[in-house]
């Protein structure tokens, strides 16, 4: 019902979807004195909006986007920030998003955002072509930032979890439950408020210093333990500041009238124009004065019904019900419920932990958490139950609407801890369809990325369809209709075309053991026979990835007759083998998570410079080539899909073999055939992969493999005191990889 109401309101009333966040709110709060207070992060937990963190860190590190991602450099930057947290005794807790909202309410938002990215990419490519530029000035987030962040957190043993669906409000709820701080760069976090007497403390992520400082006088805890006392300075939302004069539900109404992620262009009374002209912020932008006018107008009311009635009076009688319901539902999106308890439990927090944390944190916060009891207007707080929605993060076994209802527990665990990729479930569990977000891709052939992933996506969807049929819970599959899922594909203008994809239930075949079932599934589905006793498993994983990708990629097939002559496949193979060798041999003498990554990163940057210099000696290779980056993004998408598929089959093979009706008691197995190199190793530097593949384009196809083996593989290795041994091992691994590819393809 939520989706229908929102759509009707948009259709009849011109309520448009905004680009992102509450536009201008951060500037407004920051520029108004008293809204933020100086704070020192030290010896306490900190809940972090993981998606926002990943995006912000990539941008802060000033890493290039146009080559498909600089993931080793991203890893180094994130690790340096996590190290600062550790020095200060800050315990980060990362919360990731899951699937999109069930009702499909974000579809238009995402489409509009992707259309803007399409225009940006189209313009950048035209400029590069006309100027023969080798680089693009563009800000389209690389595909794997989130995945690499997960790998970093695992390596560092830092707590993280994925929500079933969107994470923003669950992130705030977890912080309230743990009675600790929360940080994000999303302006919606300024609006969230708990619906009882609990405390909510928010730190804008951009205000956190990226470097720690040592206190001249240590705190009592550090003094007793003899530890050094470091902190990170930041700003915290002052819960008794001017912005906090608006209470719930007036504050969410303010966000909706200004315009948030879901709704904008709500009609405003003419008095707002008058307040804009008389605003004290005359030297500020029109948008800042508009925000100030809406804020001060709402301060003049005690009850939300009066301003809401004035807004609705601007619409016809036929429109009012739809708009009114849309606004009230929007208000409920900002209510913090008690669902943080479930996330805390799954993260391993106990009640005792919460109590001990709250005591120390309360003393740290002082008066910052105290609401101003004297404000007489705009502070009216209605009963939150009038607006609140049902709790979404509840016990998975009891909630029939939950994606996880009756799922095997191991499958839920893999979703929660991101062995599975939640976005790959959107087609099945989100109404009105889904689409792939824009990457650095060849927009002249706009559907080629979708076509490359079509078979993989069909297998993933089919396995889910088969599982829900088996469990008798296929009513959860709100993304399906008449055995079809809806997919939106871009055309050459960047607009989306709705496509219905037929879907059949899929199950791993019956066999005597899960291993044999796994082998049979891959053989039947992908026409490839895995080597049973092949080692190392990562090389077989890389071989399967390259085989499946090359079969599906029209770009790769247009450029080469086979994998062994494909410039992109050779570049990826060479760099991955070299990365693994560097990690192994450098790791013998160094801290793998310390200087190791920076040493390799510096070396790879130099190699990329050499490859670029050599390539640009030829005039026809100086302009940017989107086709090469497109293939790298095909490989990234294929890698996420393949990892996801393997993680599902490892659970489903033994699950179907069990005769037990207790579905949640299902075991799993770790397949002995395929494993994968980390994302940050496979795609360490898009810039390096790009320039090596461009160089290989200039060479006769029959000479490309030898060029990689004899020149680039040795060049990518960092010299150690076991240099000859290292080079021999790397050469053997590269030879083994392509021998296996030939065998599996035969």
XYZ file of C-alpha atoms in Angstrom:
746
model
C 0.000 0.000 0.000
C 2.840 2.401 0.715
C 4.070 2.171 -2.855
C 0.642 2.751 -4.375
C -0.015 5.811 -2.246
C 3.351 7.336 -3.031
C 2.981 6.670 -6.734
C -0.498 8.180 -6.810
C 0.706 11.268 -5.001
C 3.573 11.666 -7.442
C 1.380 11.139 -10.475
C -1.387 13.562 -9.502
C 0.531 16.224 -7.659
C 3.917 16.542 -9.303
C 5.794 15.372 -6.212
C 9.226 14.512 -7.578
C 12.005 12.332 -6.272
C 15.094 14.192 -5.141
C 18.672 13.294 -5.912
C 19.752 12.342 -2.397
C 19.447 13.365 1.272
C 17.868 16.544 2.594
C 19.477 19.068 0.338
C 21.267 21.882 2.141
C 20.473 20.667 5.664
C 24.082 20.030 6.700
C 25.091 23.536 5.593
C 22.135 25.019 7.469
C 22.920 23.189 10.713
C 26.652 23.835 10.495
C 26.237 27.562 9.853
C 23.775 28.080 12.704
C 25.581 28.584 15.996
C 24.907 26.178 18.833
C 23.775 23.176 16.790
C 27.101 21.360 17.044
C 29.382 20.883 20.008
C 33.033 19.893 20.101
C 33.537 16.313 21.216
C 36.457 13.922 21.703
C 36.128 10.308 20.563
C 37.927 8.070 23.030
C 37.402 4.624 24.605
C 33.860 4.015 23.367
C 31.846 2.175 20.697
C 30.825 4.000 17.516
C 28.091 2.743 15.173
C 28.946 3.583 11.548
C 26.778 3.848 8.440
C 28.931 1.489 6.363
C 27.727 2.434 2.867
C 28.289 6.116 3.528
C 31.660 5.396 5.135
C 32.877 3.475 2.073
C 31.812 6.192 -0.364
C 33.254 8.989 1.770
C 36.600 7.239 2.260
C 37.046 6.581 -1.451
C 36.407 10.246 -2.223
C 38.562 11.532 0.637
C 41.463 9.426 -0.566
C 41.132 11.235 -3.940
C 41.228 7.936 -5.824
C 40.403 7.774 -9.506
C 37.039 6.378 -10.576
C 37.323 6.051 -14.347
C 39.415 2.858 -14.463
C 37.064 0.695 -12.418
C 38.472 1.238 -8.927
C 41.756 1.592 -7.037
C 40.940 -0.952 -4.375
C 44.375 -1.567 -2.881
C 44.764 2.178 -2.318
C 41.241 2.271 -0.881
C 42.184 -0.566 1.461
C 45.256 1.337 2.644
C 43.225 4.465 3.355
C 40.509 2.629 5.278
C 43.068 0.673 7.296
C 44.814 3.897 8.290
C 41.527 5.311 9.610
C 40.706 2.092 11.452
C 44.168 2.236 13.001
C 43.405 5.727 14.335
C 40.179 4.393 15.851
C 42.158 1.626 17.530
C 44.745 4.048 18.924
C 41.920 6.041 20.519
C 40.142 2.995 21.916
C 37.150 3.564 19.629
C 35.305 0.340 18.790
C 33.697 0.742 15.340
C 30.534 -1.209 14.528
C 29.603 -1.133 10.838
C 26.024 -1.516 9.618
C 25.409 -2.287 5.932
C 22.209 -2.123 3.939
C 20.445 -5.180 2.548
C 17.774 -5.327 -0.139
C 15.827 -2.250 -1.184
C 12.418 -1.572 0.437
C 9.864 -4.255 -0.313
C 7.331 -1.781 -1.717
C 9.739 -0.602 -4.414
C 9.449 2.991 -3.243
C 13.064 3.834 -4.116
C 12.845 2.756 -7.750
C 12.186 6.239 -9.129
C 14.851 7.762 -6.882
C 17.443 5.291 -8.107
C 16.431 5.700 -11.739
C 16.718 9.459 -11.567
C 20.096 9.230 -9.867
C 21.358 6.805 -12.500
C 20.105 9.054 -15.295
C 22.214 11.871 -13.849
C 25.244 9.571 -13.735
C 24.548 8.585 -17.343
C 24.603 12.236 -18.412
C 27.826 12.769 -16.484
C 29.479 9.753 -18.118
C 28.225 10.651 -21.594
C 29.566 14.188 -21.272
C 32.928 13.028 -19.905
C 33.381 10.527 -22.745
C 32.617 13.185 -25.361
C 35.158 15.545 -23.807
C 37.790 12.799 -23.662
C 37.188 11.922 -27.294
C 37.402 15.517 -28.514
C 40.538 16.293 -26.488
C 42.234 12.873 -26.858
C 42.441 12.762 -23.067
C 43.768 9.616 -21.394
C 41.741 10.213 -18.218
C 38.227 11.277 -17.246
C 37.195 13.741 -14.564
C 34.230 11.836 -13.189
C 32.703 10.811 -9.865
C 30.935 7.481 -10.361
C 31.631 5.222 -7.399
C 33.449 1.994 -8.355
C 31.558 -1.280 -8.147
C 33.385 -2.974 -5.271
C 33.901 -0.338 -2.544
C 31.397 -2.039 -0.256
C 32.788 -5.526 -0.932
C 36.359 -4.447 -0.241
C 35.279 -2.747 2.991
C 33.751 -6.047 4.130
C 37.046 -7.826 3.395
C 38.960 -5.220 5.399
C 36.625 -5.562 8.381
C 36.964 -9.349 8.326
C 40.745 -9.157 8.192
C 40.724 -6.671 11.072
C 38.168 -8.628 13.169
C 35.886 -5.592 13.365
C 32.165 -6.073 13.991
C 29.820 -5.556 11.071
C 26.397 -6.721 9.951
C 23.935 -6.277 7.090
C 20.296 -5.360 7.647
C 17.568 -7.259 5.871
C 16.673 -4.136 3.929
C 17.802 -0.496 4.050
C 20.125 0.320 6.909
C 19.838 4.017 7.779
C 17.167 3.799 10.444
C 18.447 0.440 11.747
C 21.905 1.976 12.152
C 20.449 4.737 14.315
C 18.334 2.233 16.264
C 21.369 0.082 17.029
C 23.199 3.114 18.418
C 20.206 3.998 20.607
C 19.995 0.437 21.902
C 23.729 0.299 22.673
C 23.507 3.845 24.062
C 26.474 4.930 22.029
C 27.312 7.364 19.246
C 26.386 6.969 15.585
C 28.075 8.564 12.575
C 27.107 9.051 8.942
C 27.280 11.633 6.192
C 23.567 11.199 5.454
C 21.540 14.242 6.489
C 18.567 12.043 7.467
C 20.479 11.231 10.648
C 19.870 14.811 11.821
C 16.136 14.053 11.825
C 15.977 10.672 13.559
C 14.670 10.699 17.108
C 13.875 7.848 19.523
C 10.214 7.449 20.454
C 10.791 7.262 24.204
C 13.213 8.654 26.774
C 16.286 7.072 25.221
C 19.168 9.233 24.056
C 20.254 9.667 20.438
C 23.713 11.106 19.754
C 24.836 11.790 16.190
C 28.248 12.779 14.822
C 28.449 13.972 11.189
C 31.148 11.767 9.681
C 32.894 14.646 7.920
C 33.659 16.286 11.286
C 35.701 13.372 12.627
C 39.403 14.161 12.515
C 41.301 11.586 10.486
C 44.248 11.760 12.886
C 44.430 11.104 16.609
C 45.881 13.466 19.194
C 47.473 12.692 22.527
C 45.968 14.222 25.626
C 48.371 16.142 27.807
C 46.453 14.909 30.848
C 45.236 11.310 30.414
C 41.717 10.278 31.357
C 41.201 8.295 34.553
C 40.855 4.962 32.723
C 44.089 5.379 30.755
C 45.841 6.715 33.835
C 44.917 3.626 35.846
C 45.962 1.244 33.070
C 49.088 3.190 32.156
C 48.022 3.330 28.498
C 48.622 6.332 26.256
C 45.519 8.514 26.026
C 44.597 9.478 22.452
C 41.403 10.963 21.027
C 39.893 12.037 17.699
C 38.208 15.418 17.692
C 34.782 15.790 16.076
C 31.477 17.644 16.318
C 28.329 16.168 17.824
C 24.736 17.264 17.278
C 23.736 19.320 20.299
C 20.404 17.932 21.455
C 19.627 21.204 23.200
C 20.725 23.440 20.316
C 18.517 25.663 18.110
C 17.796 22.883 15.615
C 16.381 20.714 18.399
C 13.575 23.189 19.056
C 11.537 21.191 16.560
C 10.484 17.903 18.102
C 8.876 14.805 16.689
C 6.709 14.744 14.565
C 7.314 18.372 13.543
C 10.965 17.668 12.728
C 10.225 14.921 10.154
C 7.524 17.158 8.665
C 10.216 19.807 8.252
C 12.409 17.299 6.369
C 9.530 16.374 4.056
C 8.610 19.986 3.316
C 12.243 20.802 2.536
C 12.464 17.642 0.411
C 14.129 14.335 1.240
C 15.145 11.183 -0.646
C 11.570 10.104 -1.234
C 9.498 13.264 -1.605
C 10.067 16.791 -2.833
C 8.063 19.666 -4.297
C 5.376 19.528 -1.628
C 3.396 22.735 -2.034
C 4.023 25.392 0.607
C 1.822 28.244 1.901
C 2.569 31.730 0.567
C 3.795 32.790 4.000
C 6.974 30.811 3.276
C 7.830 33.282 0.493
C 7.375 36.155 2.929
C 9.596 34.456 5.503
C 12.255 33.862 2.839
C 12.375 37.593 2.102
C 12.546 38.517 5.800
C 14.992 35.765 6.791
C 18.050 36.754 8.807
C 20.111 34.750 6.312
C 19.911 37.281 3.467
C 23.565 36.765 2.586
C 23.002 33.043 2.241
C 21.708 31.188 -0.812
C 18.020 31.080 -1.646
C 17.906 27.431 -0.634
C 19.342 28.168 2.817
C 16.791 30.945 3.306
C 14.025 28.576 2.206
C 15.106 25.969 4.780
C 15.216 28.669 7.452
C 11.751 29.903 6.492
C 10.191 26.425 6.710
C 11.920 25.791 10.037
C 10.724 29.039 11.622
C 7.220 28.647 10.213
C 6.850 25.238 11.871
C 8.173 26.653 15.145
C 5.031 28.773 15.367
C 2.790 25.710 15.802
C 2.190 23.454 18.764
C 0.329 20.724 16.886
C 1.303 19.104 13.589
C -2.298 19.034 12.388
C -2.444 22.797 11.830
C 0.551 23.169 9.454
C -0.401 19.890 7.795
C -3.925 21.191 7.154
C -2.523 24.393 5.660
C -0.323 22.374 3.307
C -3.137 20.027 2.276
C -5.463 22.968 1.632
C -3.248 23.817 -1.346
C -4.365 20.590 -3.059
C -7.713 19.612 -4.536
C -10.016 17.376 -2.518
C -9.145 14.423 -4.745
C -5.447 14.881 -4.015
C -5.538 15.488 -0.268
C -5.948 11.910 0.948
C -3.011 10.671 -1.093
C -0.707 13.535 -0.149
C -1.733 13.380 3.511
C -1.018 9.659 3.722
C 2.274 10.102 1.901
C 3.385 12.782 4.375
C 2.342 10.734 7.411
C 4.133 7.676 6.068
C 7.173 9.855 5.439
C 7.046 11.050 9.038
C 6.952 7.455 10.271
C 10.170 6.746 8.363
C 12.035 8.827 10.947
C 10.710 7.064 14.071
C 13.354 4.992 15.829
C 11.877 1.777 17.226
C 13.373 -0.841 19.514
C 14.567 -3.093 16.679
C 18.216 -2.306 17.438
C 18.108 -5.052 20.048
C 17.972 -7.758 17.367
C 20.989 -6.400 15.498
C 22.888 -6.062 18.770
C 22.162 -9.682 19.621
C 23.328 -10.924 16.218
C 26.493 -8.855 16.594
C 27.203 -10.653 19.852
C 26.456 -7.823 22.294
C 25.077 -8.784 25.671
C 22.853 -6.810 28.025
C 25.808 -6.393 30.357
C 27.805 -4.790 27.543
C 25.037 -2.289 26.898
C 24.783 -1.281 30.537
C 28.511 -0.837 31.006
C 28.746 1.160 27.781
C 25.886 3.428 28.733
C 27.391 4.317 32.090
C 30.713 5.406 30.658
C 29.121 7.164 27.695
C 26.619 9.090 29.788
C 29.418 10.546 31.835
C 31.268 11.495 28.664
C 28.248 13.228 27.117
C 27.500 15.525 30.016
C 24.692 17.957 29.196
C 24.823 17.379 25.442
C 22.058 14.799 25.691
C 19.621 16.969 27.627
C 16.655 18.270 25.681
C 15.637 21.893 26.238
C 12.450 21.713 28.349
C 11.668 25.420 28.139
C 10.932 25.793 24.424
C 7.260 26.625 24.204
C 6.594 26.329 20.469
C 7.485 23.764 17.856
C 8.330 21.347 20.644
C 5.006 19.566 20.904
C 5.659 15.824 20.761
C 2.722 13.663 19.751
C 2.409 9.995 20.538
C 4.804 8.311 18.118
C 2.500 5.304 17.810
C 0.189 7.453 15.678
C 2.817 7.482 12.954
C 5.111 4.531 13.585
C 5.340 1.577 11.219
C 5.711 -2.063 12.249
C 9.199 -3.011 13.369
C 11.094 -4.404 10.393
C 14.091 -6.018 12.098
C 12.290 -8.656 14.143
C 12.687 -12.343 14.842
C 13.202 -13.871 11.417
C 11.442 -17.137 12.303
C 8.205 -15.402 13.302
C 7.835 -12.748 10.603
C 6.239 -14.204 7.496
C 7.024 -11.020 5.556
C 10.720 -11.276 6.314
C 13.032 -12.357 3.512
C 14.562 -14.762 6.029
C 11.318 -16.500 7.027
C 12.086 -20.258 7.235
C 15.417 -19.837 5.460
C 18.219 -22.167 6.592
C 20.051 -20.433 9.420
C 23.358 -20.646 7.606
C 21.863 -18.836 4.616
C 20.647 -16.060 6.931
C 24.083 -15.859 8.516
C 25.735 -15.539 5.113
C 23.346 -12.736 4.189
C 23.916 -10.938 7.488
C 27.694 -11.145 7.191
C 27.778 -10.492 3.457
C 29.033 -13.760 2.059
C 25.954 -13.117 -0.069
C 25.342 -9.888 -1.989
C 21.925 -8.506 -0.899
C 21.411 -6.430 -4.059
C 21.400 -9.648 -6.111
C 18.142 -10.586 -4.341
C 16.337 -7.362 -5.274
C 14.722 -8.861 -8.371
C 12.938 -11.445 -6.221
C 12.142 -9.536 -3.031
C 11.377 -5.983 -4.235
C 8.179 -5.004 -6.027
C 8.170 -3.327 -9.421
C 11.569 -4.584 -10.513
C 15.234 -3.750 -10.194
C 18.166 -2.669 -12.321
C 21.938 -2.530 -12.172
C 23.418 0.812 -11.222
C 25.532 2.627 -13.770
C 29.243 1.870 -13.759
C 32.046 3.029 -16.010
C 30.618 1.223 -19.011
C 30.245 1.385 -22.762
C 27.011 3.353 -23.140
C 27.009 2.791 -26.904
C 25.946 -0.797 -26.117
C 23.915 -0.058 -22.977
C 22.574 -3.529 -22.177
C 25.798 -5.487 -22.619
C 26.605 -5.575 -18.885
C 23.128 -6.958 -18.179
C 23.494 -9.539 -20.928
C 26.888 -10.594 -19.599
C 25.325 -11.236 -16.180
C 22.061 -12.676 -17.491
C 22.835 -16.375 -17.006
C 24.405 -15.825 -13.591
C 21.466 -13.727 -12.420
C 19.000 -16.286 -13.764
C 20.741 -19.033 -11.772
C 20.668 -16.976 -8.565
C 16.998 -16.075 -9.008
C 16.139 -19.659 -9.915
C 17.778 -21.009 -6.758
C 15.781 -18.575 -4.619
C 12.575 -19.467 -6.457
C 13.276 -23.159 -5.913
C 14.051 -22.634 -2.225
C 10.889 -20.632 -1.511
C 8.778 -23.209 -3.378
C 10.382 -25.959 -1.325
C 9.693 -24.091 1.918
C 6.138 -23.213 0.891
C 6.917 -19.522 1.328
C 6.925 -18.225 -2.236
C 4.418 -15.572 -1.186
C 7.483 -13.603 -0.085
C 8.593 -13.270 -3.706
C 6.924 -9.914 -4.247
C 9.241 -9.198 -7.177
C 7.728 -12.059 -9.184
C 4.553 -12.043 -11.211
C 3.364 -14.895 -13.436
C 6.768 -16.592 -13.112
C 8.544 -13.473 -14.358
C 10.736 -10.866 -12.714
C 10.923 -7.278 -13.883
C 14.250 -5.924 -15.018
C 14.962 -2.419 -16.265
C 17.631 -1.993 -18.917
C 19.124 1.242 -20.189
C 18.820 2.378 -23.767
C 21.315 4.562 -25.625
C 19.700 7.701 -24.168
C 20.069 6.519 -20.584
C 16.347 5.875 -20.121
C 15.057 2.564 -18.816
C 13.077 -0.055 -20.679
C 10.989 -2.490 -18.662
C 11.734 -6.129 -19.485
C 10.002 -9.237 -18.141
C 12.370 -12.142 -17.563
C 10.842 -15.609 -17.254
C 11.935 -17.577 -14.221
C 12.039 -21.293 -13.445
C 12.713 -22.841 -10.030
C 16.176 -24.328 -9.745
C 17.654 -26.836 -7.300
C 21.068 -28.473 -7.019
C 20.777 -32.038 -8.359
C 20.464 -35.007 -6.039
C 23.692 -36.869 -5.327
C 25.303 -39.092 -2.721
C 27.270 -36.233 -1.167
C 27.081 -32.423 -1.171
C 30.397 -32.367 -3.042
C 29.002 -34.450 -5.903
C 25.848 -32.322 -5.965
C 28.011 -29.202 -6.206
C 30.062 -30.661 -9.068
C 26.972 -31.788 -10.934
C 25.327 -28.372 -10.553
C 28.278 -26.535 -12.081
C 28.654 -29.065 -14.855
C 25.001 -28.896 -15.848
C 24.463 -25.160 -15.426
C 27.720 -23.774 -16.811
C 28.999 -26.650 -18.937
C 32.289 -26.787 -17.082
C 33.759 -29.761 -15.213
C 35.650 -28.684 -12.118
C 38.959 -30.347 -11.302
C 38.333 -32.304 -8.122
C 41.817 -32.297 -6.609
C 43.193 -29.105 -8.107
C 45.249 -26.828 -5.871
C 45.318 -23.957 -5.127
C 41.564 -23.466 -5.138
C 41.920 -19.735 -5.834
C 43.479 -20.444 -9.226
C 40.568 -22.704 -10.151
C 38.203 -19.947 -9.004
C 40.008 -17.448 -11.236
C 39.930 -19.892 -14.158
C 36.164 -20.417 -13.808
C 35.626 -16.658 -13.567
C 37.551 -15.977 -16.775
C 35.835 -18.811 -18.657
C 32.311 -17.735 -17.697
C 33.101 -14.085 -18.390
C 34.651 -14.673 -21.808
C 31.713 -16.807 -22.915
C 29.266 -14.015 -22.021
C 31.225 -10.890 -22.991
C 30.685 -9.618 -26.517
C 33.362 -6.986 -25.891
C 35.953 -9.632 -24.987
C 35.056 -11.822 -27.962
C 35.291 -8.876 -30.351
C 38.816 -8.199 -29.126
C 40.267 -11.718 -28.958
C 39.605 -15.257 -30.140
C 40.226 -16.840 -26.755
C 41.112 -16.062 -23.140
C 44.834 -16.547 -23.715
C 44.866 -13.686 -26.229
C 42.413 -11.412 -24.394
C 44.262 -8.257 -23.229
C 41.948 -7.739 -20.242
C 42.043 -11.411 -19.168
C 45.842 -11.477 -19.433
C 46.219 -8.222 -17.504
C 43.906 -9.427 -14.728
C 45.616 -12.823 -14.482
C 49.116 -11.379 -14.441
C 48.322 -8.717 -11.829
C 46.428 -11.132 -9.574
C 49.207 -13.729 -9.595
C 51.773 -10.984 -8.929
C 49.673 -9.524 -6.101
C 49.346 -12.921 -4.452
C 53.080 -13.535 -4.800
C 53.946 -10.126 -3.354
C 51.660 -10.715 -0.390
C 53.124 -14.147 0.242
C 56.798 -13.220 -0.006
C 56.612 -9.787 1.599
C 54.362 -11.182 4.300
C 57.129 -13.505 5.444
C 59.074 -10.556 6.778
C 56.465 -7.848 7.364
C 53.149 -7.222 8.998
C 50.711 -8.114 6.220
C 48.251 -5.446 7.348
C 50.905 -2.798 7.937
C 53.429 -1.448 5.437
C 52.722 -4.359 3.114
C 49.759 -2.786 1.321
C 51.442 0.606 0.964
C 54.638 -0.957 -0.389
C 52.761 -2.875 -3.055
C 50.543 0.090 -3.863
C 53.553 2.325 -4.503
C 55.108 -0.326 -6.716
C 51.909 -0.856 -8.721
C 51.528 2.898 -9.257
C 55.019 3.028 -10.757
C 54.243 0.066 -13.007
C 51.037 1.761 -14.175
C 53.037 4.895 -15.022
C 55.462 2.818 -17.093
C 52.631 1.052 -18.930
C 50.904 4.361 -19.631
C 54.114 5.959 -20.878
C 54.817 3.062 -23.232
C 51.247 2.975 -24.484
C 50.968 6.717 -25.113
C 53.974 6.675 -27.420
C 51.478 5.598 -30.059
C 49.132 8.422 -31.016
C 46.110 6.171 -31.560
C 46.338 4.854 -27.983
C 46.324 8.203 -26.205
C 42.563 8.708 -25.943
C 40.498 7.077 -23.217
C 39.139 3.630 -24.135
C 35.866 2.899 -22.346
C 35.698 -0.600 -23.869
C 38.616 -1.767 -21.700
C 37.113 -0.417 -18.483
C 33.775 -1.901 -19.497
C 35.344 -5.367 -19.579
C 36.914 -4.827 -16.152
C 33.491 -3.938 -14.765
C 32.004 -7.009 -16.423
C 34.598 -9.054 -14.556
C 33.832 -7.297 -11.266
C 30.110 -7.949 -11.678
C 30.758 -11.548 -12.672
C 33.017 -12.059 -9.647
C 30.378 -10.835 -7.193
C 27.769 -13.036 -8.865
C 29.996 -16.124 -8.863
C 31.006 -15.693 -5.210
C 27.361 -15.197 -4.293
C 26.274 -18.277 -6.240
C 28.943 -20.498 -4.681
C 28.003 -19.271 -1.183
C 24.361 -20.196 -1.861
C 25.120 -23.644 -3.264
C 27.358 -24.504 -0.312
C 24.267 -24.163 1.872
C 21.610 -25.516 -0.487
C 23.364 -28.741 -1.534
C 23.383 -30.276 1.976
C 20.060 -28.611 2.789
C 18.161 -30.467 0.081
C 19.935 -33.703 0.949
C 18.628 -33.553 4.508
C 15.394 -35.416 5.181
C 14.716 -33.276 8.233
C 11.720 -30.971 8.241
C 13.547 -28.688 10.642
C 14.798 -26.395 7.943
C 16.854 -24.203 10.244
C 18.974 -27.126 11.411
C 20.527 -27.360 7.942
C 24.290 -27.705 7.846
C 26.621 -26.490 5.142
C 29.946 -27.460 3.673
C 32.956 -25.580 2.378
C 33.347 -26.729 -1.190
C 36.738 -28.296 -1.995
C 36.789 -27.071 -5.601
C 36.602 -23.283 -5.801
C 37.852 -20.422 -3.690
C 38.522 -16.811 -4.596
C 41.238 -14.244 -4.224
C 40.052 -11.160 -2.295
C 38.463 -8.405 -4.368
C 41.221 -5.994 -3.381
C 43.768 -8.418 -4.834
C 41.878 -9.360 -8.011
C 41.226 -5.736 -8.890
C 44.002 -4.032 -6.928
C 44.435 -1.158 -9.378
C 42.048 -0.493 -12.242
C 44.528 2.006 -13.643
C 47.263 -0.634 -13.821
C 44.941 -3.228 -15.379
C 43.736 -0.675 -17.904
C 47.166 0.391 -19.131
C 48.594 -3.129 -19.327
C 45.573 -4.278 -21.333
C 45.931 -1.235 -23.600
C 49.572 -2.127 -24.204
C 48.641 -5.693 -25.058
C 46.173 -4.433 -27.654
C 49.136 -3.187 -29.696
C 50.801 -6.589 -29.786
C 50.149 -9.465 -32.137
C 47.679 -11.793 -30.340
C 50.077 -14.736 -30.589
C 52.704 -12.796 -28.614
C 50.502 -11.399 -25.828
C 50.830 -14.266 -23.363
C 54.620 -14.336 -23.720
C 54.749 -10.559 -23.220
C 52.872 -10.920 -19.952
C 54.858 -13.922 -18.760
C 58.337 -12.680 -19.657
C 58.026 -8.927 -19.123
C 55.077 -7.808 -17.032
C 54.885 -10.574 -14.449
C 58.539 -10.065 -13.371
C 58.044 -6.299 -13.475
C 55.061 -6.449 -11.102
C 56.928 -8.508 -8.504
C 58.606 -6.602 -5.689
C 62.186 -7.766 -5.341
C 63.034 -9.588 -2.128
C 66.006 -11.646 -0.982
C 64.200 -14.662 -2.452
C 63.655 -12.976 -5.817
C 64.401 -15.951 -8.050
C 62.202 -18.274 -6.010
C 59.390 -15.742 -6.081
C 59.582 -15.284 -9.848
C 59.611 -19.049 -10.433
C 56.563 -19.562 -8.208
C 54.631 -16.766 -9.908
C 55.492 -18.079 -13.380
C 54.348 -21.570 -12.414
C 51.051 -20.200 -11.070
C 50.356 -18.227 -14.252
C 51.187 -21.254 -16.412
C 49.030 -23.475 -14.203
C 46.113 -21.037 -14.558
C 46.103 -21.033 -18.349
C 46.715 -24.775 -18.601
C 43.652 -25.263 -16.408
C 41.615 -22.859 -18.547
C 42.514 -24.873 -21.645
C 41.537 -28.101 -19.894
C 38.229 -26.806 -18.509
C 37.317 -25.283 -21.857
C 38.040 -28.440 -23.833
